[in-house]
CSV table of C-alpha atoms and ligand atoms in Angstrom, one decimal:
chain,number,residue,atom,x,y,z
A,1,UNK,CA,66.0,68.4,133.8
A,2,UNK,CA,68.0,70.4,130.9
A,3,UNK,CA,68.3,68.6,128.1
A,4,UNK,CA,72.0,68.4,126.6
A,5,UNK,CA,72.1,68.1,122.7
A,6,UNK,CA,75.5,66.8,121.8
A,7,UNK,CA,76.8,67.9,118.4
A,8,UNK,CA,79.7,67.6,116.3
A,9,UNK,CA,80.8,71.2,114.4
A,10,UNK,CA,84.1,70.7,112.6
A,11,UNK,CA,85.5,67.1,114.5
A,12,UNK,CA,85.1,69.1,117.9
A,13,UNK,CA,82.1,67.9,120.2
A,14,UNK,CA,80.2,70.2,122.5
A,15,UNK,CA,76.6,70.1,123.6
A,16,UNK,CA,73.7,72.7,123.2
A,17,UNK,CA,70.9,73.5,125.8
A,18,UNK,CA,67.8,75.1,126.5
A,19,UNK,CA,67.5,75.4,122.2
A,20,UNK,CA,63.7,76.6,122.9
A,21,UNK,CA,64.5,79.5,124.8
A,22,UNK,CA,62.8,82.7,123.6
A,23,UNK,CA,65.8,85.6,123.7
A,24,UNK,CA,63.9,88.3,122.0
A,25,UNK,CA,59.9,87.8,123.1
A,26,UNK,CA,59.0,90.8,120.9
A,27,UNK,CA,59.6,88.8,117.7
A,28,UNK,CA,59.8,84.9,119.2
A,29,UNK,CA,63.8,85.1,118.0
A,30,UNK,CA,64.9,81.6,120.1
A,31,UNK,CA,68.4,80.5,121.3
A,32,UNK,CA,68.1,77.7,118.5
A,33,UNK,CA,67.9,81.1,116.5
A,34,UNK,CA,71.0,82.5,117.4
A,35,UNK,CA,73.0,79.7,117.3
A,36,UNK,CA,71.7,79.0,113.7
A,37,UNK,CA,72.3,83.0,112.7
A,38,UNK,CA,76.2,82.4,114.3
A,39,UNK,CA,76.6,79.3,112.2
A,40,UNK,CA,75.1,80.9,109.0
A,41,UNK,CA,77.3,84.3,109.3
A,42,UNK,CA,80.5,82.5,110.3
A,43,UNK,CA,81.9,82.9,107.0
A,44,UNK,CA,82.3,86.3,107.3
A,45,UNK,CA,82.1,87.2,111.3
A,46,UNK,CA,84.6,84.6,111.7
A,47,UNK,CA,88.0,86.5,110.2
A,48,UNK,CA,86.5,90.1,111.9
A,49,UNK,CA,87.1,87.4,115.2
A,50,UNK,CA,90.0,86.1,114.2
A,51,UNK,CA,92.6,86.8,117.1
A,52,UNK,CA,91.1,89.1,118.9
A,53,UNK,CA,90.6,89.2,122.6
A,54,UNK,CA,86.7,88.7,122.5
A,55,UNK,CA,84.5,90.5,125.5
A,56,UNK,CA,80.8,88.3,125.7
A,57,UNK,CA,77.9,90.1,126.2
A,58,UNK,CA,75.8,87.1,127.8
A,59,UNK,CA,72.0,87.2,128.3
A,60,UNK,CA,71.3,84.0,130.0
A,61,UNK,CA,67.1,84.5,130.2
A,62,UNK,CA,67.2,86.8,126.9
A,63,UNK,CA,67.3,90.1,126.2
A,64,UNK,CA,64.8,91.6,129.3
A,65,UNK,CA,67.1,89.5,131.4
A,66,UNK,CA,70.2,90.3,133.7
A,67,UNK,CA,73.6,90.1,131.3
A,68,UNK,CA,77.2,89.8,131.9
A,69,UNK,CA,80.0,91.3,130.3
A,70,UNK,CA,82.6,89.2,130.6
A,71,UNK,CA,86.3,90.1,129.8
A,72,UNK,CA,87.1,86.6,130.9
A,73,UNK,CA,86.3,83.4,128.8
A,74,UNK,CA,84.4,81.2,130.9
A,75,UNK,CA,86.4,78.8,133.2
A,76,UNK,CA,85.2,75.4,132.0
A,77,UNK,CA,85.7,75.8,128.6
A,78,UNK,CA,86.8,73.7,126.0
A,79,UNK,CA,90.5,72.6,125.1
A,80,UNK,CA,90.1,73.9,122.0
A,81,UNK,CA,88.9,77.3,122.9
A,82,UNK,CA,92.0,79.4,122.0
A,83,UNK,CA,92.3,82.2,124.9
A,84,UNK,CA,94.4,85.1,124.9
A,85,UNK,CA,95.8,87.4,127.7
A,86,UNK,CA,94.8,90.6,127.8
A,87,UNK,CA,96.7,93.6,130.3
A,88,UNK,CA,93.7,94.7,132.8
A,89,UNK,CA,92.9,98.0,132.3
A,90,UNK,CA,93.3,99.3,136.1
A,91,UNK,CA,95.2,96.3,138.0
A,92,UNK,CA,98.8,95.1,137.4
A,93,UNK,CA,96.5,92.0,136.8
A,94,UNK,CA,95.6,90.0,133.5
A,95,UNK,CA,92.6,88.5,132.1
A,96,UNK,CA,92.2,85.4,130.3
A,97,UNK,CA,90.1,86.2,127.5
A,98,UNK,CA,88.4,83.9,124.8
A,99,UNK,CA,89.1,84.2,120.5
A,100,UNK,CA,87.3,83.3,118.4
A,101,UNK,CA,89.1,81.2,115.7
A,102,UNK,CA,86.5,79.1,114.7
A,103,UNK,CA,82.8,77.8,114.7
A,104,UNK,CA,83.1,75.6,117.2
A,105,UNK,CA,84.1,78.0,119.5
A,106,UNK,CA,81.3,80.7,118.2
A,107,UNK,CA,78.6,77.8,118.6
A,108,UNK,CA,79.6,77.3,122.0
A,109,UNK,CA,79.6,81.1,122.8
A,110,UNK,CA,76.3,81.5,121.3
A,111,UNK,CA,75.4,78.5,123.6
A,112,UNK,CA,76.7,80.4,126.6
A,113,UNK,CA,74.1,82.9,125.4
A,114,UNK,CA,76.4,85.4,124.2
A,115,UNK,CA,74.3,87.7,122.0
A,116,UNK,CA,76.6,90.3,121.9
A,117,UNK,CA,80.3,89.7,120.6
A,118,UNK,CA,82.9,93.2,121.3
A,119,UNK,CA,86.3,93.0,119.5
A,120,UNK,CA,89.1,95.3,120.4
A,121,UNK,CA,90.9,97.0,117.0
A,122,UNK,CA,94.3,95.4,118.2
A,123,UNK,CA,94.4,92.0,116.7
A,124,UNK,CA,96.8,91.1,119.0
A,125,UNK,CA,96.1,91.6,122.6
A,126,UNK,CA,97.8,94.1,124.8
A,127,UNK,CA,99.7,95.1,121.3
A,128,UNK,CA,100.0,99.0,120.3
A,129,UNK,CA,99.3,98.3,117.1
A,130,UNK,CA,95.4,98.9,115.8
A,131,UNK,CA,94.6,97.2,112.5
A,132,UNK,CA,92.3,99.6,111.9
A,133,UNK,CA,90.5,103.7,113.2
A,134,UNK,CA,86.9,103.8,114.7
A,135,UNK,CA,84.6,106.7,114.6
A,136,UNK,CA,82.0,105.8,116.8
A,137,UNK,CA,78.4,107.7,115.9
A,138,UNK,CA,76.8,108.6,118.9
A,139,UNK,CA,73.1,110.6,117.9
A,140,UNK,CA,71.6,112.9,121.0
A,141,UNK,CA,67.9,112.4,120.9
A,142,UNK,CA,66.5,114.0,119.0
A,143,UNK,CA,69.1,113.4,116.4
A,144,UNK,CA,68.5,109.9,115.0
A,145,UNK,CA,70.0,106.9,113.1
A,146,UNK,CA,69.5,109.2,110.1
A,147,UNK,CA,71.3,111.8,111.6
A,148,UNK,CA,74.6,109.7,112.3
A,149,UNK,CA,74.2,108.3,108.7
A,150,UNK,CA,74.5,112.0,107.4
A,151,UNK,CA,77.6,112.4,109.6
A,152,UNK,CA,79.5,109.1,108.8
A,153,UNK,CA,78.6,110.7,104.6
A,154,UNK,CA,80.0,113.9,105.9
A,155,UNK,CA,83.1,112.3,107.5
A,156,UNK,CA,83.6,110.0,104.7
A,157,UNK,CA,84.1,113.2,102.7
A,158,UNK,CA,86.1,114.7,105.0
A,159,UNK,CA,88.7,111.2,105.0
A,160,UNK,CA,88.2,111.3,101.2
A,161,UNK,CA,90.5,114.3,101.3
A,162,UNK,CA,93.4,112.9,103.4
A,163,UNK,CA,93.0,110.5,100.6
A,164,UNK,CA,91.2,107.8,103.2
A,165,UNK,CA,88.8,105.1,102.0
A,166,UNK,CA,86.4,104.3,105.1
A,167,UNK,CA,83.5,101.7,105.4
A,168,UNK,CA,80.3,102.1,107.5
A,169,UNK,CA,78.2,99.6,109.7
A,170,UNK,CA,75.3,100.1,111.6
A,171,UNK,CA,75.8,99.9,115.4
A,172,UNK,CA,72.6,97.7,115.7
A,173,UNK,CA,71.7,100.2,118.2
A,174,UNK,CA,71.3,103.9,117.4
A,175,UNK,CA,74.2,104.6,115.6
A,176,UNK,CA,76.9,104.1,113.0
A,177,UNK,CA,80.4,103.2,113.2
A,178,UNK,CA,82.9,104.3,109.9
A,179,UNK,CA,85.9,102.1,109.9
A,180,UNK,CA,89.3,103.4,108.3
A,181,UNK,CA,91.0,100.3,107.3
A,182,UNK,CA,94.7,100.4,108.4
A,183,UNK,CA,96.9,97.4,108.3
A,184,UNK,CA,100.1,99.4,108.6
A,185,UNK,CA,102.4,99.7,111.6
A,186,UNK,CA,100.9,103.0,114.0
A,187,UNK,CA,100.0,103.1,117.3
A,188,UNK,CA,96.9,104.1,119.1
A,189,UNK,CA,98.4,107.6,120.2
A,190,UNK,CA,98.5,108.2,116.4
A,191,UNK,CA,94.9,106.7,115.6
A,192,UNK,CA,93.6,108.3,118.7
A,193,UNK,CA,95.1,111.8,118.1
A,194,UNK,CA,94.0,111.8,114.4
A,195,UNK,CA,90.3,110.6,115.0
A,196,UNK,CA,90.1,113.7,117.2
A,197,UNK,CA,91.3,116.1,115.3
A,198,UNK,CA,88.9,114.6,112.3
A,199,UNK,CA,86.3,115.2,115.0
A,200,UNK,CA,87.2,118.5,115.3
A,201,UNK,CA,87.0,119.4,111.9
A,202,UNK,CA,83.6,118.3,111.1
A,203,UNK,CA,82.6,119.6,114.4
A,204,UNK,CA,83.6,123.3,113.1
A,205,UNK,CA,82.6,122.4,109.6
A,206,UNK,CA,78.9,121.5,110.8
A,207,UNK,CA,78.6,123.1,114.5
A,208,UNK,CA,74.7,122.7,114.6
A,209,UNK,CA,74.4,118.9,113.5
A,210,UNK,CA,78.3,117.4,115.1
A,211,UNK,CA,79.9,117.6,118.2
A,212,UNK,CA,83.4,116.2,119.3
A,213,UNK,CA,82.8,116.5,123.0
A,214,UNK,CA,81.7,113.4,125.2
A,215,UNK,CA,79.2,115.8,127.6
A,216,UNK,CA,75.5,114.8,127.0
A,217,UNK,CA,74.2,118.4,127.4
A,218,UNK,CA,76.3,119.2,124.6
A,219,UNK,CA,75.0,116.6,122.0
A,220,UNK,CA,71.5,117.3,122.3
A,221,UNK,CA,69.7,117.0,119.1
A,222,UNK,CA,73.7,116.7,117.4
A,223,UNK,CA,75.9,113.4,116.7
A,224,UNK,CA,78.6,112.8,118.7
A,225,UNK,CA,81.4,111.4,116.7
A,226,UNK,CA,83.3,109.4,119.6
A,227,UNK,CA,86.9,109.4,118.6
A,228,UNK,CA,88.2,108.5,121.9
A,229,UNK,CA,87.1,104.3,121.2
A,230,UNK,CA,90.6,104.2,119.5
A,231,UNK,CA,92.1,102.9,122.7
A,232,UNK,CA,94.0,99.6,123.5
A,233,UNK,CA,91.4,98.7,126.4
A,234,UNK,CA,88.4,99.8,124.2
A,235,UNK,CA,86.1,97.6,122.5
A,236,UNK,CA,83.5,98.1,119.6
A,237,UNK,CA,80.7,95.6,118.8
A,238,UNK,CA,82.2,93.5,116.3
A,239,UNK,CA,80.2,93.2,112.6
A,240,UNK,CA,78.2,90.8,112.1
A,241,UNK,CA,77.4,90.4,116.0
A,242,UNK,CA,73.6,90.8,117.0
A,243,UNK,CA,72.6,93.2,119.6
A,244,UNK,CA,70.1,92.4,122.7
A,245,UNK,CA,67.6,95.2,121.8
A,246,UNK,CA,64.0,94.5,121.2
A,247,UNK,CA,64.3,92.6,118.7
A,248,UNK,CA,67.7,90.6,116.4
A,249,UNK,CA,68.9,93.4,115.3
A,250,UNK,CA,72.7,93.1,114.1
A,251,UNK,CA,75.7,95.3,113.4
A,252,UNK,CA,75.7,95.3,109.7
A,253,UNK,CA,78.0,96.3,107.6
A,254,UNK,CA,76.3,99.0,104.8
A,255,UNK,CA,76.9,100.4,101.7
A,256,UNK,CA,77.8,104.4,100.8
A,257,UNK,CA,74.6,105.0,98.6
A,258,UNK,CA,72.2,103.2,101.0
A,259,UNK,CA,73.2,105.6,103.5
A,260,UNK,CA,72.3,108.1,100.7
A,261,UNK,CA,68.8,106.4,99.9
A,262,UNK,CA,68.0,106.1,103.4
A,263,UNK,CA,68.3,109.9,103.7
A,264,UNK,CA,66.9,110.9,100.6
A,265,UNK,CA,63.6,108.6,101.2
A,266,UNK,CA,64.3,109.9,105.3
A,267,UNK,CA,63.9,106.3,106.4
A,268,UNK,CA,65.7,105.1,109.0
A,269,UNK,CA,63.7,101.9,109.3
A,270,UNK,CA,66.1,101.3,106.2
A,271,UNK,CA,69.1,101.3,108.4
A,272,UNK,CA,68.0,98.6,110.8
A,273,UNK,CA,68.9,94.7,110.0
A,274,UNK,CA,68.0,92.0,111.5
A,275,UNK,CA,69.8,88.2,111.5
A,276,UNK,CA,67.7,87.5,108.4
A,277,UNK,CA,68.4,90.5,106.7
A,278,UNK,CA,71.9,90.5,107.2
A,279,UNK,CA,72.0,86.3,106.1
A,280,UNK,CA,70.2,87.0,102.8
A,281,UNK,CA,72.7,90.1,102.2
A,282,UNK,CA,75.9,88.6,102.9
A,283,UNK,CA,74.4,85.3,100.0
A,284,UNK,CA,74.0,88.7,97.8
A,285,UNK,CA,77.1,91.0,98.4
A,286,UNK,CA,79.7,88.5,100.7
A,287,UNK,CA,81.1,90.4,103.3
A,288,UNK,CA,80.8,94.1,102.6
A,289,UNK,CA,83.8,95.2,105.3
A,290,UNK,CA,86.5,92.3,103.8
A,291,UNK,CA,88.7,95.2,102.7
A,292,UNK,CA,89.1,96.1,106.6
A,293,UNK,CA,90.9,93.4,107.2
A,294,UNK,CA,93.1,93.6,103.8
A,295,UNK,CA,93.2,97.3,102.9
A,296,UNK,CA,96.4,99.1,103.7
A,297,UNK,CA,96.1,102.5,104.6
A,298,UNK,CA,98.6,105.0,106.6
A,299,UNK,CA,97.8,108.7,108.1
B,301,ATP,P1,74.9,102.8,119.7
B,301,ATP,O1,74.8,103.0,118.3
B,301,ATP,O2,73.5,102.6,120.3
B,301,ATP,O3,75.7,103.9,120.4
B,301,ATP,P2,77.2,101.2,120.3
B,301,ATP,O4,77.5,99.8,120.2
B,301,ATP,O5,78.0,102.1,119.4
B,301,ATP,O6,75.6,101.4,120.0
B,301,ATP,P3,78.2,102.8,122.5
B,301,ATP,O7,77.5,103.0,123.8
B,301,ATP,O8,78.3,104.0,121.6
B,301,ATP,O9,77.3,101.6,121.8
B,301,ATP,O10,79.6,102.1,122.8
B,301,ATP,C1,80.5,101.9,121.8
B,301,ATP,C2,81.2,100.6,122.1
B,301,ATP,O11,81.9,100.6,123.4
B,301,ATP,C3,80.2,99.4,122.2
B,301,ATP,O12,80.0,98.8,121.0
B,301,ATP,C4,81.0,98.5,123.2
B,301,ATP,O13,81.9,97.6,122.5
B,301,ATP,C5,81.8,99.4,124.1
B,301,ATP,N1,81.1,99.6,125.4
B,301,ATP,C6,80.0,100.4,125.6
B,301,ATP,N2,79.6,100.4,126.9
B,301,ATP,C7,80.5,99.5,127.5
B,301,ATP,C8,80.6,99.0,128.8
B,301,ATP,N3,79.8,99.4,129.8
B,301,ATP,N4,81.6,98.1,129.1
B,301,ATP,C9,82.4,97.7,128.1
B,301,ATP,N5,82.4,98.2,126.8
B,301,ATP,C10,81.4,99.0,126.5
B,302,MN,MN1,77.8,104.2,119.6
């Protein structure tokens, strides 16, 4: 029988299962261990969240299970689960999608055994109106993690110049994402048009090591600086969310000069965080990508 642990988070009652549950068998990382990494980083995931149309990445037997994306917030949810509706990309139709506005409603996600938490930039669904520009850094094997952290120094240069400030995160995955905070009225024609053209630039400033072209043959060995994610239907793992590779890696938010020291000591291990990691850094520096939300920049 599965056993139902009711709780209380903030005066709203839901109930947690299957808390044993190994997720990530390379480390022992349980379902009790994800919900107690949501609940931890909630002070800062929680306003990255805040409003957006949230797609779940669910892993119901862990991470070498089958998983769901879902676009939809599950049918039985609770009352208090805000929702939002979001245009369909290809339909006329309309999906019901969850947000996030508190830890109620992450605890019960995490419950759901959603590892993985994809935000789009629009903070309002459906809206033209992106809070804030993604470069996506894609490395073709045999480029690395390192690799994409050189690019996102190179490209931070490069925004530098139009007088941008940009923040990088690792993917969790293999790459890095630079976010341009925004917070001023453009549309995604604007943000889409100038992230290519960024790419474009670094592409002829660095042919060998960048490429702004999607085609796999082409990024061999080169990062791929994905400008095309600045896209109302697009999504990009939000910060702070963990990923379902081998083991709890999360989408941290990084500072400038440890990209630096991770090059300079070629150490790529030194890009990769883990729940733990990323709870004792956020007691140390708070939340590293707060001036996404609050800085206001315009093209
Ligand atoms: P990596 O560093 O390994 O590339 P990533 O999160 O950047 O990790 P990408 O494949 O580059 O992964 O995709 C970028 C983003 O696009 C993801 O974070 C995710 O939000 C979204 N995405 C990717 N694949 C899908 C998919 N099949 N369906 C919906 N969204 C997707
Ligand atoms: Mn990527």
């Amino acid at each position: 029988m599965k056993e139902r642990i009711p709780v209380e988070v903030d005066g709203l009652e839901l109930e947690l299962s299957n808390l044993d549950k190994v997720f990530y068998p390379q480390t022992g990382f349980t379902k009790a261990e994800v919900v107690d990494y949501y609940t931890r980083v909630s002070p800062v995931m929680l306003p990255h969240l805040a409003g957006r149309a949230v797609t779940l990445k669910r892993y119901p037997d862990g991470v070498n299970g089958e998983f769901f994306f879902e676009k939809e917030c599950p049918a039985f949810h609770p009352d208090w689960v805000e929702t939002t509706t979001v245009p369909s990309r290809n339909e006329r139709g309309k999906v019901t999608s969850c947000v996030v506005e508190n830890l109620a409603t992450l605890v019960w996600l995490a419950n759901l055994a959603t590892l993985e938490f994809h935000t789009q930039l629009s903070r309002k669904a459906g809206e033209d109106r992106p809070d804030s520009l993604v470069f996506d850094l894609d490395p073709g094997p045999p480029a690395d993690t390192l690799d994409a952290a050189w690019a996102a120094l190179r490209l931070k240069e490069a925004l530098a110049d139009e007088g941008l400030e940009c923040f990088p995160k690792t993917s969790g995955g293999k790459g890095m994402h630079v976010l341009v905070p925004l917070n001023t009225p453009l549309d995604f024609k604007r943000t889409k048009s100038f992230a290519h053209t960024m790419a474009q630039e670094l592409e002829k400033t660095y042919p060998d090591r960048v490429t702004s072209v999607m085609r796999k043959e082409l990024r061999k060995g080169k990062i791929f600086i994905d400008w095309s994610q600045n896209d109302p239907h697009k999504t990009t793992v939000c910060a702070y969310s963990l990923r379902a590779g081998t083991r709890p890696f999360v989408s941290a938010p990084v500072r400038w000069e440890e990209l630096e020291e991770a090059q300079r000591r070629a150490d790529a291990g030194a890009l990769a965080f883990e729940a733990w990691e990323v709870l004792a850094r956020v007691e140390d520096a708070g939340d590293l990508l707060d001036p996404v939300l609050k800085l206001k920049q315009s093209l």
